mmCIF file of C-alpha atoms in Angstrom:
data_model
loop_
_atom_site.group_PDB
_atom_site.id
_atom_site.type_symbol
_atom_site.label_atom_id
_atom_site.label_comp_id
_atom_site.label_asym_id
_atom_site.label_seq_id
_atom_site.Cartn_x
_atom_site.Cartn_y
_atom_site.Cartn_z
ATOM 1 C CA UNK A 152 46.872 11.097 -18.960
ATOM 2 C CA UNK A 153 46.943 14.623 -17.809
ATOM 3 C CA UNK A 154 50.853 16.158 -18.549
ATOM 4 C CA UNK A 155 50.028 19.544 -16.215
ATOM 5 C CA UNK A 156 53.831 21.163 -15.458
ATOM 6 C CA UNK A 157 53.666 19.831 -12.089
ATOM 7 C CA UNK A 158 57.411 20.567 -11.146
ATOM 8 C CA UNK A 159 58.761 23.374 -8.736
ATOM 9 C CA UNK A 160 62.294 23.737 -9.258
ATOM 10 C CA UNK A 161 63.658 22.697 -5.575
ATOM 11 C CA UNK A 162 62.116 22.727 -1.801
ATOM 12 C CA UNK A 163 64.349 24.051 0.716
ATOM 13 C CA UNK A 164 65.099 22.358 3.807
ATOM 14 C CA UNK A 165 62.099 24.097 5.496
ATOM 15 C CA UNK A 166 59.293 23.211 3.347
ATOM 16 C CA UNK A 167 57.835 20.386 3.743
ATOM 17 C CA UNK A 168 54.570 18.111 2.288
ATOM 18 C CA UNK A 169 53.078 17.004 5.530
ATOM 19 C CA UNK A 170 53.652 15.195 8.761
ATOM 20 C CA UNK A 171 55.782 12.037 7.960
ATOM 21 C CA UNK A 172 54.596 10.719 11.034
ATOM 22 C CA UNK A 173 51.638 9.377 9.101
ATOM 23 C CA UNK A 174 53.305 6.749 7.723
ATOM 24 C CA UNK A 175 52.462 2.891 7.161
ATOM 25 C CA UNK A 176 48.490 3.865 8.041
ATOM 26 C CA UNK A 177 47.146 0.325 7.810
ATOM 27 C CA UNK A 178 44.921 1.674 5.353
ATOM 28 C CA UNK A 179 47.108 2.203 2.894
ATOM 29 C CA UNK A 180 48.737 -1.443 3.477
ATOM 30 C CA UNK A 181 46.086 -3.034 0.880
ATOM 31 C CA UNK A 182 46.781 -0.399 -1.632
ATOM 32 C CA UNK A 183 50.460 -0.798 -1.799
ATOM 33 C CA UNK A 184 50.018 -4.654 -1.932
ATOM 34 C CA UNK A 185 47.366 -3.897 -4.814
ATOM 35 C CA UNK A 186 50.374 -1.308 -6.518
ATOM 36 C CA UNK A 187 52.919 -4.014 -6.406
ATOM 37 C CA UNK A 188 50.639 -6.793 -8.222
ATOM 38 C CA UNK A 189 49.131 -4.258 -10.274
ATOM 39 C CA UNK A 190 52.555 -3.310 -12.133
ATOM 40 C CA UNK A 191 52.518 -3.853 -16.073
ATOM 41 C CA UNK A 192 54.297 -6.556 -17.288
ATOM 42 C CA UNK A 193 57.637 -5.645 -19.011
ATOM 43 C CA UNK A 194 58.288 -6.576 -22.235
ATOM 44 C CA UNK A 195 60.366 -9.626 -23.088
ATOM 45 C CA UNK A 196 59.563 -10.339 -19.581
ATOM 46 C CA UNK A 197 57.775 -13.078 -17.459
ATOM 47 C CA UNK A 198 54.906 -13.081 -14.930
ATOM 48 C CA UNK A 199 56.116 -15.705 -12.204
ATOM 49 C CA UNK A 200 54.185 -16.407 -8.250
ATOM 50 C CA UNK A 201 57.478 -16.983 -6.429
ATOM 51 C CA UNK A 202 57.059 -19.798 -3.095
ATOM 52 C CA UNK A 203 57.804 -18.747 0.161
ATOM 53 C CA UNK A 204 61.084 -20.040 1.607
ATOM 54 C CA UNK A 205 62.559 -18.489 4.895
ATOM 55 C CA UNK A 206 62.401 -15.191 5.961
ATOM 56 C CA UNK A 207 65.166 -13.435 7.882
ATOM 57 C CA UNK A 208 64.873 -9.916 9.770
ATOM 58 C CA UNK A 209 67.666 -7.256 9.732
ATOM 59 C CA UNK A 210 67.459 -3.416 9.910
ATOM 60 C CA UNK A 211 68.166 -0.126 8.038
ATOM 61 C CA UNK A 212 68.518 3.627 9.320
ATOM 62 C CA UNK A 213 64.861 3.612 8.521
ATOM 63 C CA UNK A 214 63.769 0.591 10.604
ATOM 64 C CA UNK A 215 63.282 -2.903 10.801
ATOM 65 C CA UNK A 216 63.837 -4.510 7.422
ATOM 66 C CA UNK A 217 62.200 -8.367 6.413
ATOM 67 C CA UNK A 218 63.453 -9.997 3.440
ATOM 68 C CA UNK A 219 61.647 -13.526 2.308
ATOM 69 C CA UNK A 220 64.043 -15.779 0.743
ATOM 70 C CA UNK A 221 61.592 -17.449 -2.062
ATOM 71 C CA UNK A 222 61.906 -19.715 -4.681
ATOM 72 C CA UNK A 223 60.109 -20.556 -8.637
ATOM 73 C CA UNK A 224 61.513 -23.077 -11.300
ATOM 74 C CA UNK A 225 61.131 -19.866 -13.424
ATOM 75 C CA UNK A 226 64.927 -18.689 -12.375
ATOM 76 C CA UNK A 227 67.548 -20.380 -14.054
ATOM 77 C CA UNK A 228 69.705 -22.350 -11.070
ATOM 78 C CA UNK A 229 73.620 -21.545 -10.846
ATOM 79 C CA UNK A 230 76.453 -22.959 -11.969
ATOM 80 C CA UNK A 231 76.204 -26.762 -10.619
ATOM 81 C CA UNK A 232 79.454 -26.890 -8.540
ATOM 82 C CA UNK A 233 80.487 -28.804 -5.440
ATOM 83 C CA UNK A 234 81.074 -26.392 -1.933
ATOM 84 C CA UNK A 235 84.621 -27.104 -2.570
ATOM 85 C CA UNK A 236 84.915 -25.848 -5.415
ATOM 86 C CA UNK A 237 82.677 -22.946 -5.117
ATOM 87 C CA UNK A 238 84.886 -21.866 -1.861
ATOM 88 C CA UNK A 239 87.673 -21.884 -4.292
ATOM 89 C CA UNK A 240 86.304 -19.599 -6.977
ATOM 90 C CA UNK A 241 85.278 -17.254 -4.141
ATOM 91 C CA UNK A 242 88.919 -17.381 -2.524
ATOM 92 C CA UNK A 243 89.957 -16.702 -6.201
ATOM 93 C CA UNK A 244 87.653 -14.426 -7.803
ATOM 94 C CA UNK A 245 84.600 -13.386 -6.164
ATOM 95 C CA UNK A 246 82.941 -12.103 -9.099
ATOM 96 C CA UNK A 247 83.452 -15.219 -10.846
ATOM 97 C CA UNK A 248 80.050 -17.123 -9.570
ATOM 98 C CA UNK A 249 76.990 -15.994 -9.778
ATOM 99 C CA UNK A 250 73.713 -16.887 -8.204
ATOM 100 C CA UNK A 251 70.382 -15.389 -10.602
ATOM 101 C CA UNK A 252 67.870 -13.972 -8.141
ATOM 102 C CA UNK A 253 65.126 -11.879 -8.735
ATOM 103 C CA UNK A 254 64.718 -8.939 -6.605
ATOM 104 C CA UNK A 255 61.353 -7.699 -5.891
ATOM 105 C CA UNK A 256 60.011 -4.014 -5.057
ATOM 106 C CA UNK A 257 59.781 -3.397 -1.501
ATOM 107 C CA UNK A 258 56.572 -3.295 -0.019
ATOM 108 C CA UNK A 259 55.046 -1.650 3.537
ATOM 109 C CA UNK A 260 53.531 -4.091 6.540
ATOM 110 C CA UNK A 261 53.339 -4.198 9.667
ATOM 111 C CA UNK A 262 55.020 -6.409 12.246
ATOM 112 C CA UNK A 263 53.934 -8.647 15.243
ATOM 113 C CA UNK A 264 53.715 -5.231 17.558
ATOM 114 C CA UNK A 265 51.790 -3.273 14.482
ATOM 115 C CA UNK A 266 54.447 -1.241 13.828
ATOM 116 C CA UNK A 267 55.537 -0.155 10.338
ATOM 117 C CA UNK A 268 58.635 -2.164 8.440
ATOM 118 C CA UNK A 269 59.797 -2.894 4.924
ATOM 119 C CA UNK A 270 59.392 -6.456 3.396
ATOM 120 C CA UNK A 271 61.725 -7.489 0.443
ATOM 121 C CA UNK A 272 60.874 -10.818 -1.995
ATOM 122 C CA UNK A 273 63.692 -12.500 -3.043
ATOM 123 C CA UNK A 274 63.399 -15.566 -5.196
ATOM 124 C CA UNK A 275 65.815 -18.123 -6.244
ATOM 125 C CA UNK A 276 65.672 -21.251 -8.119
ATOM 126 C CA UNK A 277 63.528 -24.121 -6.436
ATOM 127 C CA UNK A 278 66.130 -26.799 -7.089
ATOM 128 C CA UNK A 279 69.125 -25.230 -5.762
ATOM 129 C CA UNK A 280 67.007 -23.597 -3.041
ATOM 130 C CA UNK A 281 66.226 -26.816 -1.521
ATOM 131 C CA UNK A 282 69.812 -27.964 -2.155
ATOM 132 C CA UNK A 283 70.589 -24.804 0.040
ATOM 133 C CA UNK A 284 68.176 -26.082 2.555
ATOM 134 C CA UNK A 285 71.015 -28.630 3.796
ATOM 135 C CA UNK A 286 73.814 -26.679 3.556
ATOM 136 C CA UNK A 287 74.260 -23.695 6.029
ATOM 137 C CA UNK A 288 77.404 -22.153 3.755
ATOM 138 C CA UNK A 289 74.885 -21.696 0.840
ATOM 139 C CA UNK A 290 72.171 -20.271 2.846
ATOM 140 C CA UNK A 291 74.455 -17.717 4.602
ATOM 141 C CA UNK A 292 76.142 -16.932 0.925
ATOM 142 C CA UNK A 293 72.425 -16.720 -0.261
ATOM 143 C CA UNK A 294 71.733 -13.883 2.264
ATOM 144 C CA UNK A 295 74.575 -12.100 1.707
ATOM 145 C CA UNK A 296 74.749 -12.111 -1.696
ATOM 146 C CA UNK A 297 70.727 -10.820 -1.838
ATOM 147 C CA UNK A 298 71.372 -8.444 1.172
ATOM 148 C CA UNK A 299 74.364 -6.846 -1.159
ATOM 149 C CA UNK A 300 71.649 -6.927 -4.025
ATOM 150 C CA UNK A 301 68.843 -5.052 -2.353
ATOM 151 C CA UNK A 302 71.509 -2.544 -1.136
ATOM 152 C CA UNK A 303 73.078 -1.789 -5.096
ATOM 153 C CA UNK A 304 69.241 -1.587 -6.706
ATOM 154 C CA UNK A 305 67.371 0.749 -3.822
ATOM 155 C CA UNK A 306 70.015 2.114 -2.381
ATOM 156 C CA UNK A 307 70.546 1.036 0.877
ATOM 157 C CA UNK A 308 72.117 0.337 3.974
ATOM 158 C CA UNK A 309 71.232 -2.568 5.419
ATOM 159 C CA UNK A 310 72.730 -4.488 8.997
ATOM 160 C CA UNK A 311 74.745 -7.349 8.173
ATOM 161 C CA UNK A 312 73.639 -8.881 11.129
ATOM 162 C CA UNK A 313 70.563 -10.917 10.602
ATOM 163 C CA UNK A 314 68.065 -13.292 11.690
ATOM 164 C CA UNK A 315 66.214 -16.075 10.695
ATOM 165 C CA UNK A 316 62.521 -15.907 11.838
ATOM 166 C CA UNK A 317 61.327 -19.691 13.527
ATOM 167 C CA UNK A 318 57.599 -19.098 13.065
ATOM 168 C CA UNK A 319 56.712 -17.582 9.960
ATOM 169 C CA UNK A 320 58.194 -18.408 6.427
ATOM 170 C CA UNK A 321 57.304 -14.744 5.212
ATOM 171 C CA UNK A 322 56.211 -11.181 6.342
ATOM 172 C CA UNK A 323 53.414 -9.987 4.651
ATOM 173 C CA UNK A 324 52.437 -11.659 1.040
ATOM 174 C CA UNK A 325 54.353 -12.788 -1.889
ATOM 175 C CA UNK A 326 54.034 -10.844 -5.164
ATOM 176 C CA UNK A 327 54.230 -11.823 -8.053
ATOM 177 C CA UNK A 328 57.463 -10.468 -9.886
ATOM 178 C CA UNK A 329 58.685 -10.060 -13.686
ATOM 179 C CA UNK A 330 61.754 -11.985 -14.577
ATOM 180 C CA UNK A 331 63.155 -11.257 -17.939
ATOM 181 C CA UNK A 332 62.175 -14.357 -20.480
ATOM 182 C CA UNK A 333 65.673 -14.605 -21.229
ATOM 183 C CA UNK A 334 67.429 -14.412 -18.192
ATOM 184 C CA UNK A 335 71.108 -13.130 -17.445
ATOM 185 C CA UNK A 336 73.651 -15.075 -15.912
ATOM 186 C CA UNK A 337 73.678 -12.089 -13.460
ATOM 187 C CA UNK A 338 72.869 -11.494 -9.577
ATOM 188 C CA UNK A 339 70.185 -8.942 -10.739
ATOM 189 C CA UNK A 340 69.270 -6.823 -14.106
ATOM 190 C CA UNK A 341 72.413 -4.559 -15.060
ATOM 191 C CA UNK A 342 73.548 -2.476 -17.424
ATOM 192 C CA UNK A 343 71.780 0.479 -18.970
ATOM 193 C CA UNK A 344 68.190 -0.201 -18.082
ATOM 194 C CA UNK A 345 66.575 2.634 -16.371
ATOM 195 C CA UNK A 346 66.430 1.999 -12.461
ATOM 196 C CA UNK A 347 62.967 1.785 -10.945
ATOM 197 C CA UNK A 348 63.364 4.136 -7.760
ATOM 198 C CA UNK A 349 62.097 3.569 -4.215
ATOM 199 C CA UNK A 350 58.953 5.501 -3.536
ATOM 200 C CA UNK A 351 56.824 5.559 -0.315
ATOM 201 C CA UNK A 352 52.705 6.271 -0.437
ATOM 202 C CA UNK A 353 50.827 7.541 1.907
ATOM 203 C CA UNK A 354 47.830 9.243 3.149
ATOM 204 C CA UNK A 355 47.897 12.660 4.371
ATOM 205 C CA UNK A 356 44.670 13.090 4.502
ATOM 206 C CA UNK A 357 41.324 11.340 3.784
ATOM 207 C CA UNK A 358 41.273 13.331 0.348
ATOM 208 C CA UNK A 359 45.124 13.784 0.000
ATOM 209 C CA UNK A 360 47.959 11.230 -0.713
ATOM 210 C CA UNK A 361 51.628 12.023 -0.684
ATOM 211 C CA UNK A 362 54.478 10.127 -2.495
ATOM 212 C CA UNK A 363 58.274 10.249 -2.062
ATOM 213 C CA UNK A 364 60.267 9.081 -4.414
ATOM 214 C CA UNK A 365 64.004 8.131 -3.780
ATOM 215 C CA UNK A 366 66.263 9.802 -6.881
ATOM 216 C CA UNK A 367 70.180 9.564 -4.824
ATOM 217 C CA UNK A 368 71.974 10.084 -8.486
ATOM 218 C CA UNK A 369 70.159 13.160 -9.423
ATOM 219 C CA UNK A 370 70.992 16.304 -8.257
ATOM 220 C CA UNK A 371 68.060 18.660 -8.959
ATOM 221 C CA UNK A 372 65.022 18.596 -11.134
ATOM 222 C CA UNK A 373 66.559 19.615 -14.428
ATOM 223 C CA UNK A 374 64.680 17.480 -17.133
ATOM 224 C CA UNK A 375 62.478 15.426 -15.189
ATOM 225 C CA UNK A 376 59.401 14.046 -16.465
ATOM 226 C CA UNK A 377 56.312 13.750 -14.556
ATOM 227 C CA UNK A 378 53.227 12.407 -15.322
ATOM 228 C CA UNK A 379 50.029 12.113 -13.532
ATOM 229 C CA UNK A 380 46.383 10.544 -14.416
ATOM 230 C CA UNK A 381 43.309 9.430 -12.286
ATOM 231 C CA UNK A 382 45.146 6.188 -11.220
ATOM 232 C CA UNK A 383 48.624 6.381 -12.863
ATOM 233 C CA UNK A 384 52.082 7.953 -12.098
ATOM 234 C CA UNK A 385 54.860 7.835 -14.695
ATOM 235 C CA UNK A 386 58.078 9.116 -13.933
ATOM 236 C CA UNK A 387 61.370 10.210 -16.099
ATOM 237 C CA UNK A 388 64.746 12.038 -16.483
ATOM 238 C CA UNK A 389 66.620 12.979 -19.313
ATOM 239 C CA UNK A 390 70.150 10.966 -18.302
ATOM 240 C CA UNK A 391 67.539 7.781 -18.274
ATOM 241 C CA UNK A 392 69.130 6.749 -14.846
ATOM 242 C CA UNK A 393 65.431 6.204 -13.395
ATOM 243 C CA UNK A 394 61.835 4.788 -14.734
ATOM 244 C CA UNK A 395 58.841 4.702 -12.879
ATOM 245 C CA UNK A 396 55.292 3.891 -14.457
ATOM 246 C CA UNK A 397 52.783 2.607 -11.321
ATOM 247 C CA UNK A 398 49.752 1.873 -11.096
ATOM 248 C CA UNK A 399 47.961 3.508 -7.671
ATOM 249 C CA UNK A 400 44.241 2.117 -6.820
ATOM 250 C CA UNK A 401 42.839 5.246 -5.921
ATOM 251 C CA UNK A 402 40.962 8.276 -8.072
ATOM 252 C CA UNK A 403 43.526 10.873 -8.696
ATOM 253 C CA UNK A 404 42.642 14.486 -9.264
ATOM 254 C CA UNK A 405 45.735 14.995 -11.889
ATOM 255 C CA UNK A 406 44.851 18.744 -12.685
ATOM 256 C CA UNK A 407 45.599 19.547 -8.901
ATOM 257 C CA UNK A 408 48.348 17.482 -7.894
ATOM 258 C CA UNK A 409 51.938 19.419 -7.164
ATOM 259 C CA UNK A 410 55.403 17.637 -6.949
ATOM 260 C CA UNK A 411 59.009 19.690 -6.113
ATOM 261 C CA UNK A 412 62.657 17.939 -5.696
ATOM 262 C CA UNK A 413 64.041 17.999 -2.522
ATOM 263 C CA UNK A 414 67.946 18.948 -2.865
ATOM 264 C CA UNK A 415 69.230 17.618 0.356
ATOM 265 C CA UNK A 416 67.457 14.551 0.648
ATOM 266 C CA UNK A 417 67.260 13.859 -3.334
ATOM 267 C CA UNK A 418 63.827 13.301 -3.293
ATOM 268 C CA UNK A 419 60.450 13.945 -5.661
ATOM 269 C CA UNK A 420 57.764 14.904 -3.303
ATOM 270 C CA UNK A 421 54.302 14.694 -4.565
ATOM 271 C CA UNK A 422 50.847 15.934 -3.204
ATOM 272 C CA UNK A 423 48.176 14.232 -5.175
ATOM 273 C CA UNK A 424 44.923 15.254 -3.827
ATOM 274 C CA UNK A 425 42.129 12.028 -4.407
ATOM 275 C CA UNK A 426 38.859 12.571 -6.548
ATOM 276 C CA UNK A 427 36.668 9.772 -3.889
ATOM 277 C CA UNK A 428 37.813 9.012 -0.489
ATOM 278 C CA UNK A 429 38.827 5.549 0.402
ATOM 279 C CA UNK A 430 36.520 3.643 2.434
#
């Protein structure tokens, strides 16, 4: 892996890496889905297929927003308590229950019109998810309580209005996702593990692909780590509040690639131009 000093200290407000309006080219749609299955599996982790459930659509500043309620026997189930007395803890405490989902990374499709959106996988356990099948309090705590999630770990902003689509029990495909082999009695991994940040690929060019990755507690480049070889991307700061090691399915030229934080929109911005052009 090449380790070329492939930091600028900061773009101003006028520089920029391309035209943005190139985003969510259908070409790159198999790629990302190939990223996401491609990641390593963690250590002291599990591989699991999660099963599609419902899906429900809602929307961000950033546009429309899917996220597939799923379900594996892999997640440990919640506490087994009646809607009474779950209604009760909430009134009392509302950090006292705690449903163990596994968040997955978001991923880039298009929707019904072909335009671009962001997909989320959600997974629960299969038995209470089909006990929340027949109960429309636990499905609407469900989606709350994973909408809330997916806003703490990327970041976001996301409508609380939402709906629940009739024809289609998913947007996009299903992942598979790492669950810790040991799992939590926790909504979602916390503590003092590095976060993975939100990046978006895409092509610029035939022979040039840009990232953007999403760093909103850093405030410059000071100490950050980058890493780039023919098909790899690994991605550090010193205060370990971030981790990023991807795989990307296309031929990197690491001795050319370029990458600058952006201070206003707290953003790495990389230009990695391609060694053979996707067909």
């Amino acid at each position: 892996m090449a380790d070329s000093k492939l930091l600028v200290p900061e773009l101003s407000e006028a520089e920029t890496m391309g035209d943005e309006t190139a985003r969510f080219q259908e070409l790159l749609l198999q790629a990302s889905k190939e990223l996401q299955q491609a990641q390593t599996t963690r250590s002291g982790s599990t591989q699991i297929q999660p099963q599609a459930g419902f899906c429900i659509k809602t929307n961000s500043s950033e546009g429309k927003v899917f996220i597939n309620i799923c379900h594996s026997p892999s997640i440990p189930p919640p506490a087994d308590v009646t809607e009474d007395e779950l209604l009760q803890m909430l009134e009392e405490d509302q950090a006292g229950f705690r449903i163990p989902m596994s968040l997955g990374e978001p991923h880039a499709e298009l929707d019904a019109k072909g335009q671009g959106c962001t997909a989320y996988d959600v997974a629960v356990n299969s038995d209470f998810y089909w006990r929340m099948q027949n109960s429309d309090f636990l499905r609407e705590l469900v989606v709350t309580i994973a909408r809330e999630g997916l806003e703490d770990k990327y970041g976001l902003q996301l409508n609380p209005e939402w709906r629940m689509l009739k024809n289609r029990t998913f947007m996009g495909s299903i992942s598979q996702q790492n669950i810790r082999s040991q799992q939590r009695p926790r909504i979602q991994e916390l503590g003092n593990l590095p976060e993975r940040p939100h990046l978006n690929l895409w092509l610029e060019a035939p022979d040039l692909l840009l990232c953007e990755i999403d760093l909103p507690k850093l405030d410059g480049a000071l100490g950050l780590s980058l890493e780039i070889g023919e098909n790899r991307l690994v991605m550090g700061d010193p205060q370990q509040l971030y981790h990023l090691d991807t795989y990307i399915p296309l031929r990197i030229n690491s001795e050319e690639s370029k990458a600058a934080f952006h201070g206003k929109r707290k953003q790495l911005m990389v230009a990695m131009p391609l060694l053979s052009v996707p067909s």
